[in-house]
Amino acid sequence: MSLSNTEKLLGIMAQLRSPDGGCAWDIEQDFYSLIPYTIEEAYEVADAIERGDLDDLRLELGDLLLQVVFHSRIAEERGLFDFEQVAGSIAEKLVRRHPHVFGDAVYQSDEERKQAWEQAKLEERQSKRSAELPDSVLDGVPGNLPALVQCEKIQNRAASHGFDWPEVLPVFDKVTEELEEVRDAWESGDQAHIQEEIGDLLLVAVNLARHLKVNPEIALRESTKKFSARFQYIEKHVQESGRDLRDCKLAELDALWNQAKQALKKK
């Protein structure tokens, strides 16, 4: 009987990690050394999705799966857990968090379903915590997430427990207030205070995104891509004139920027 692709992959990883004829690089890796590769592969999956390249998505998902298999193999060698237990854990969690699918629960709205999801996560976190440690609804948000993602998750947690504006208009006012505080800090010349107020402005901007049902990470990535496309349009036109960007006056570059906005919008 031929091995399934999953069994084949697990066997290949075991061979790569084997002290008897394995790969020296794979053998010397541990949980910590694999962190940057795991993060990078997750971002490459996101990139393939955003580019709409489904063939590349299949390959990138494979690379991400490799990281799961790699970590699981290291854990198995240490007698901690194996890939089968990893798969079993997530299967159990999915069933537990979807009682409306695998049980008798009925939710009347998407908001009610979301609250039940957050409550289930809270109960899971509480069951894992040591009795002597203080409990917080913010527990479990990874400290090494990108700042924008972490900010949104923490605000969602706080909001799910009632700490939130009931409507969006006060959030607009708060953005204006924080922007004025950035200006005051800038006028003071205190760089540490400027940084603090910029942070507060970004935080309330994330809050505004939440209220408007916009994912701030995706929104910023899209705006960054839009900025890059417009800037490259300017570069191309300046290069075609035989000049360098530094040779151009700001007014000319600004005019090209507006031209880029129109040209790329048509595309």
Tab-separated table of C-alpha atoms in Angstrom:
chain	number	residue	atom	x	y	z
A	1	MET	CA	0.000	0.000	0.000
A	2	SER	CA	1.367	3.403	-0.895
A	3	LEU	CA	1.805	6.029	1.803
A	4	SER	CA	-0.503	9.034	1.874
A	5	ASN	CA	1.117	12.366	1.090
A	6	THR	CA	0.906	13.321	4.778
A	7	GLU	CA	2.637	10.105	5.867
A	8	LYS	CA	5.216	10.613	3.114
A	9	LEU	CA	5.925	14.156	4.313
A	10	LEU	CA	6.277	13.026	7.936
A	11	GLY	CA	8.649	10.271	6.835
A	12	ILE	CA	10.789	12.687	4.825
A	13	MET	CA	11.069	15.048	7.808
A	14	ALA	CA	12.042	12.147	10.084
A	15	GLN	CA	14.773	11.170	7.621
A	16	LEU	CA	16.025	14.747	7.332
A	17	ARG	CA	16.297	14.955	11.142
A	18	SER	CA	17.892	11.528	11.509
A	19	PRO	CA	21.428	11.555	12.993
A	20	ASP	CA	22.122	8.616	10.682
A	21	GLY	CA	22.347	10.143	7.211
A	22	GLY	CA	20.086	13.154	7.741
A	23	CYS	CA	20.697	16.764	6.710
A	24	ALA	CA	23.114	18.653	8.976
A	25	TRP	CA	21.124	21.903	8.708
A	26	ASP	CA	17.785	20.278	9.490
A	27	ILE	CA	19.270	18.377	12.419
A	28	GLU	CA	20.653	21.503	14.110
A	29	GLN	CA	17.335	23.413	14.001
A	30	ASP	CA	15.145	23.890	17.069
A	31	PHE	CA	11.893	25.668	17.912
A	32	TYR	CA	13.564	29.058	18.271
A	33	SER	CA	15.727	28.899	15.153
A	34	LEU	CA	12.618	28.134	13.071
A	35	ILE	CA	10.653	31.179	14.278
A	36	PRO	CA	11.700	33.531	11.438
A	37	TYR	CA	11.019	30.872	8.791
A	38	THR	CA	7.572	30.107	10.212
A	39	ILE	CA	6.629	33.799	10.233
A	40	GLU	CA	8.038	34.335	6.735
A	41	GLU	CA	6.062	31.415	5.285
A	42	ALA	CA	2.816	32.746	6.780
A	43	TYR	CA	3.419	36.117	5.138
A	44	GLU	CA	4.200	34.438	1.814
A	45	VAL	CA	0.841	32.652	1.981
A	46	ALA	CA	-0.840	36.033	2.519
A	47	ASP	CA	1.116	37.509	-0.391
A	48	ALA	CA	0.038	34.731	-2.766
A	49	ILE	CA	-3.597	35.281	-1.774
A	50	GLU	CA	-3.385	39.039	-2.283
A	51	ARG	CA	-1.785	38.551	-5.705
A	52	GLY	CA	-4.505	36.091	-6.669
A	53	ASP	CA	-1.870	33.496	-7.637
A	54	LEU	CA	-3.589	30.242	-6.732
A	55	ASP	CA	-0.803	28.013	-8.057
A	56	ASP	CA	1.670	29.843	-5.849
A	57	LEU	CA	-0.810	29.640	-2.959
A	58	ARG	CA	-0.730	25.841	-3.168
A	59	LEU	CA	3.067	25.883	-3.004
A	60	GLU	CA	3.187	28.423	-0.190
A	61	LEU	CA	0.659	26.480	1.865
A	62	GLY	CA	2.966	23.495	1.467
A	63	ASP	CA	5.885	25.544	2.763
A	64	LEU	CA	3.797	26.623	5.758
A	65	LEU	CA	2.738	23.019	6.391
A	66	LEU	CA	6.411	22.078	6.365
A	67	GLN	CA	6.950	24.406	9.317
A	68	VAL	CA	4.163	22.654	11.248
A	69	VAL	CA	5.683	19.269	10.429
A	70	PHE	CA	9.181	20.516	11.359
A	71	HIS	CA	8.102	21.796	14.772
A	72	SER	CA	6.046	18.655	15.394
A	73	ARG	CA	9.010	16.423	14.575
A	74	ILE	CA	11.273	18.296	17.002
A	75	ALA	CA	8.600	17.954	19.688
A	76	GLU	CA	8.212	14.236	18.963
A	77	GLU	CA	11.958	13.693	19.323
A	78	ARG	CA	11.778	15.368	22.746
A	79	GLY	CA	8.831	13.252	23.844
A	80	LEU	CA	6.459	16.243	23.955
A	81	PHE	CA	3.868	15.640	21.230
A	82	ASP	CA	3.682	14.627	17.561
A	83	PHE	CA	1.934	15.764	14.388
A	84	GLU	CA	-1.053	13.497	15.021
A	85	GLN	CA	-1.628	15.163	18.385
A	86	VAL	CA	-1.320	18.611	16.810
A	87	ALA	CA	-3.994	17.697	14.252
A	88	GLY	CA	-6.137	16.127	16.985
A	89	SER	CA	-5.929	19.244	19.152
A	90	ILE	CA	-7.133	21.591	16.443
A	91	ALA	CA	-9.890	19.156	15.421
A	92	GLU	CA	-11.162	19.049	19.018
A	93	LYS	CA	-10.955	22.843	19.301
A	94	LEU	CA	-12.943	23.364	16.092
A	95	VAL	CA	-15.720	21.080	17.313
A	96	ARG	CA	-15.722	22.734	20.755
A	97	ARG	CA	-15.900	26.260	19.319
A	98	HIS	CA	-18.689	25.438	16.845
A	99	PRO	CA	-21.522	24.061	18.995
A	100	HIS	CA	-24.001	25.483	16.453
A	101	VAL	CA	-22.541	23.104	13.864
A	102	PHE	CA	-21.568	20.055	15.947
A	103	GLY	CA	-24.067	20.534	18.792
A	104	ASP	CA	-27.466	21.973	19.623
A	105	ALA	CA	-26.543	25.652	20.092
A	106	VAL	CA	-28.480	28.230	18.065
A	107	TYR	CA	-27.244	31.802	17.543
A	108	GLN	CA	-29.676	34.517	16.534
A	109	SER	CA	-27.058	36.836	15.049
A	110	ASP	CA	-23.450	36.990	13.945
A	111	GLU	CA	-22.704	39.168	16.982
A	112	GLU	CA	-24.096	36.499	19.312
A	113	ARG	CA	-21.967	33.871	17.583
A	114	LYS	CA	-18.885	36.089	17.927
A	115	GLN	CA	-19.519	36.607	21.654
A	116	ALA	CA	-19.872	32.857	22.166
A	117	TRP	CA	-16.579	32.331	20.288
A	118	GLU	CA	-14.782	34.839	22.525
A	119	GLN	CA	-16.302	33.258	25.633
A	120	ALA	CA	-15.098	29.823	24.540
A	121	LYS	CA	-11.579	31.210	23.998
A	122	LEU	CA	-11.675	32.865	27.437
A	123	GLU	CA	-12.652	29.598	29.099
A	124	GLU	CA	-9.832	27.805	27.293
A	125	ARG	CA	-7.295	30.416	28.458
A	126	GLN	CA	-8.577	30.215	32.037
A	127	SER	CA	-8.244	26.432	32.034
A	128	LYS	CA	-4.576	26.739	31.012
A	129	ARG	CA	-3.576	29.393	33.534
A	130	SER	CA	-1.914	28.679	36.858
A	131	ALA	CA	-4.095	29.421	39.885
A	132	GLU	CA	-1.601	31.853	41.443
A	133	LEU	CA	-1.429	34.102	38.384
A	134	PRO	CA	-3.910	36.975	37.910
A	135	ASP	CA	-6.463	36.480	35.165
A	136	SER	CA	-7.027	39.016	32.369
A	137	VAL	CA	-9.247	39.035	29.303
A	138	LEU	CA	-6.131	40.120	27.390
A	139	ASP	CA	-4.222	36.949	28.272
A	140	GLY	CA	-3.212	34.884	25.275
A	141	VAL	CA	-2.625	37.721	22.797
A	142	PRO	CA	0.945	36.970	21.612
A	143	GLY	CA	3.415	39.710	22.494
A	144	ASN	CA	5.416	39.247	19.290
A	145	LEU	CA	2.582	39.891	16.821
A	146	PRO	CA	3.002	42.801	14.418
A	147	ALA	CA	1.996	45.892	16.398
A	148	LEU	CA	-1.037	46.659	14.223
A	149	VAL	CA	-2.407	43.114	14.517
A	150	GLN	CA	-1.734	42.965	18.255
A	151	CYS	CA	-3.458	46.326	18.779
A	152	GLU	CA	-6.583	45.169	16.965
A	153	LYS	CA	-6.735	41.872	18.879
A	154	ILE	CA	-6.361	43.587	22.247
A	155	GLN	CA	-9.059	46.131	21.393
A	156	ASN	CA	-11.387	43.365	20.213
A	157	ARG	CA	-10.860	41.549	23.514
A	158	ALA	CA	-11.601	44.694	25.532
A	159	ALA	CA	-14.633	45.497	23.378
A	160	SER	CA	-16.064	42.011	23.818
A	161	HIS	CA	-16.162	42.734	27.572
A	162	GLY	CA	-17.919	46.073	27.251
A	163	PHE	CA	-14.947	48.454	27.089
A	164	ASP	CA	-15.773	50.224	23.832
A	165	TRP	CA	-17.640	53.173	22.378
A	166	PRO	CA	-21.236	52.182	21.561
A	167	GLU	CA	-21.114	54.017	18.216
A	168	VAL	CA	-18.566	55.337	15.730
A	169	LEU	CA	-18.994	59.146	15.973
A	170	PRO	CA	-17.072	59.539	19.273
A	171	VAL	CA	-14.186	57.628	17.701
A	172	PHE	CA	-13.907	60.240	14.942
A	173	ASP	CA	-13.742	62.896	17.668
A	174	LYS	CA	-11.049	60.913	19.467
A	175	VAL	CA	-8.945	60.726	16.281
A	176	THR	CA	-9.154	64.516	15.976
A	177	GLU	CA	-8.230	64.915	19.643
A	178	GLU	CA	-5.216	62.619	19.339
A	179	LEU	CA	-4.054	64.401	16.177
A	180	GLU	CA	-4.108	67.726	18.041
A	181	GLU	CA	-2.074	66.162	20.844
A	182	VAL	CA	0.522	65.044	18.280
A	183	ARG	CA	0.752	68.643	17.055
A	184	ASP	CA	1.160	69.915	20.645
A	185	ALA	CA	3.887	67.347	21.281
A	186	TRP	CA	5.667	68.328	18.067
A	187	GLU	CA	5.580	71.982	19.082
A	188	SER	CA	7.090	71.053	22.460
A	189	GLY	CA	10.117	69.482	20.743
A	190	ASP	CA	10.054	66.545	23.191
A	191	GLN	CA	10.835	63.529	20.971
A	192	ALA	CA	9.774	60.961	23.562
A	193	HIS	CA	6.430	62.743	23.958
A	194	ILE	CA	6.003	62.936	20.168
A	195	GLN	CA	6.525	59.176	19.917
A	196	GLU	CA	4.009	58.563	22.679
A	197	GLU	CA	1.341	60.708	21.017
A	198	ILE	CA	1.969	59.161	17.597
A	199	GLY	CA	1.387	55.779	19.231
A	200	ASP	CA	-1.881	56.995	20.727
A	201	LEU	CA	-2.983	58.308	17.315
A	202	LEU	CA	-2.240	54.972	15.656
A	203	LEU	CA	-4.092	53.123	18.409
A	204	VAL	CA	-7.259	55.168	18.012
A	205	ALA	CA	-6.983	54.838	14.202
A	206	VAL	CA	-7.107	51.069	14.694
A	207	ASN	CA	-10.148	51.573	16.906
A	208	LEU	CA	-11.820	53.590	14.151
A	209	ALA	CA	-11.060	50.818	11.655
A	210	ARG	CA	-12.730	48.284	13.969
A	211	HIS	CA	-15.872	50.397	14.236
A	212	LEU	CA	-15.978	50.778	10.467
A	213	LYS	CA	-15.496	46.988	10.102
A	214	VAL	CA	-12.184	47.394	8.290
A	215	ASN	CA	-9.175	45.176	8.966
A	216	PRO	CA	-6.420	47.738	9.670
A	217	GLU	CA	-3.585	45.392	8.685
A	218	ILE	CA	-5.118	44.700	5.271
A	219	ALA	CA	-6.055	48.364	4.810
A	220	LEU	CA	-2.500	49.526	5.499
A	221	ARG	CA	-0.996	46.847	3.254
A	222	GLU	CA	-3.294	47.886	0.407
A	223	SER	CA	-2.470	51.569	0.892
A	224	THR	CA	1.241	50.768	0.976
A	225	LYS	CA	0.945	48.854	-2.301
A	226	LYS	CA	-0.977	51.778	-3.787
A	227	PHE	CA	1.727	54.204	-2.644
A	228	SER	CA	4.437	51.972	-4.134
A	229	ALA	CA	2.665	51.750	-7.491
A	230	ARG	CA	2.267	55.531	-7.693
A	231	PHE	CA	5.860	56.147	-6.632
A	232	GLN	CA	7.141	53.718	-9.259
A	233	TYR	CA	5.019	55.539	-11.856
A	234	ILE	CA	6.814	58.766	-10.885
A	235	GLU	CA	10.210	57.038	-11.027
A	236	LYS	CA	9.517	55.713	-14.509
A	237	HIS	CA	8.518	59.099	-15.900
A	238	VAL	CA	11.473	60.884	-14.316
A	239	GLN	CA	13.917	58.251	-15.603
A	240	GLU	CA	12.456	58.577	-19.108
A	241	SER	CA	13.347	62.275	-18.981
A	242	GLY	CA	16.968	61.329	-18.258
A	243	ARG	CA	16.921	62.714	-14.745
A	244	ASP	CA	17.027	61.535	-11.146
A	245	LEU	CA	14.256	62.086	-8.610
A	246	ARG	CA	16.573	64.375	-6.647
A	247	ASP	CA	16.834	66.627	-9.728
A	248	CYS	CA	13.107	67.394	-9.651
A	249	LYS	CA	11.316	70.034	-7.663
A	250	LEU	CA	8.603	68.935	-5.261
A	251	ALA	CA	5.908	70.696	-7.305
A	252	GLU	CA	6.799	68.579	-10.360
A	253	LEU	CA	6.808	65.360	-8.351
A	254	ASP	CA	3.478	66.309	-6.804
A	255	ALA	CA	2.019	66.872	-10.277
A	256	LEU	CA	3.290	63.453	-11.376
A	257	TRP	CA	1.756	61.954	-8.235
A	258	ASN	CA	-1.657	63.330	-9.193
A	259	GLN	CA	-1.111	62.050	-12.730
A	260	ALA	CA	-0.274	58.624	-11.345
A	261	LYS	CA	-3.459	58.602	-9.273
A	262	GLN	CA	-5.560	59.152	-12.402
A	263	ALA	CA	-3.591	56.768	-14.635
A	264	LEU	CA	-3.557	53.891	-12.148
A	265	LYS	CA	-7.186	54.425	-11.200
A	266	LYS	CA	-8.147	53.796	-14.842
A	267	LYS	CA	-6.192	50.536	-14.820
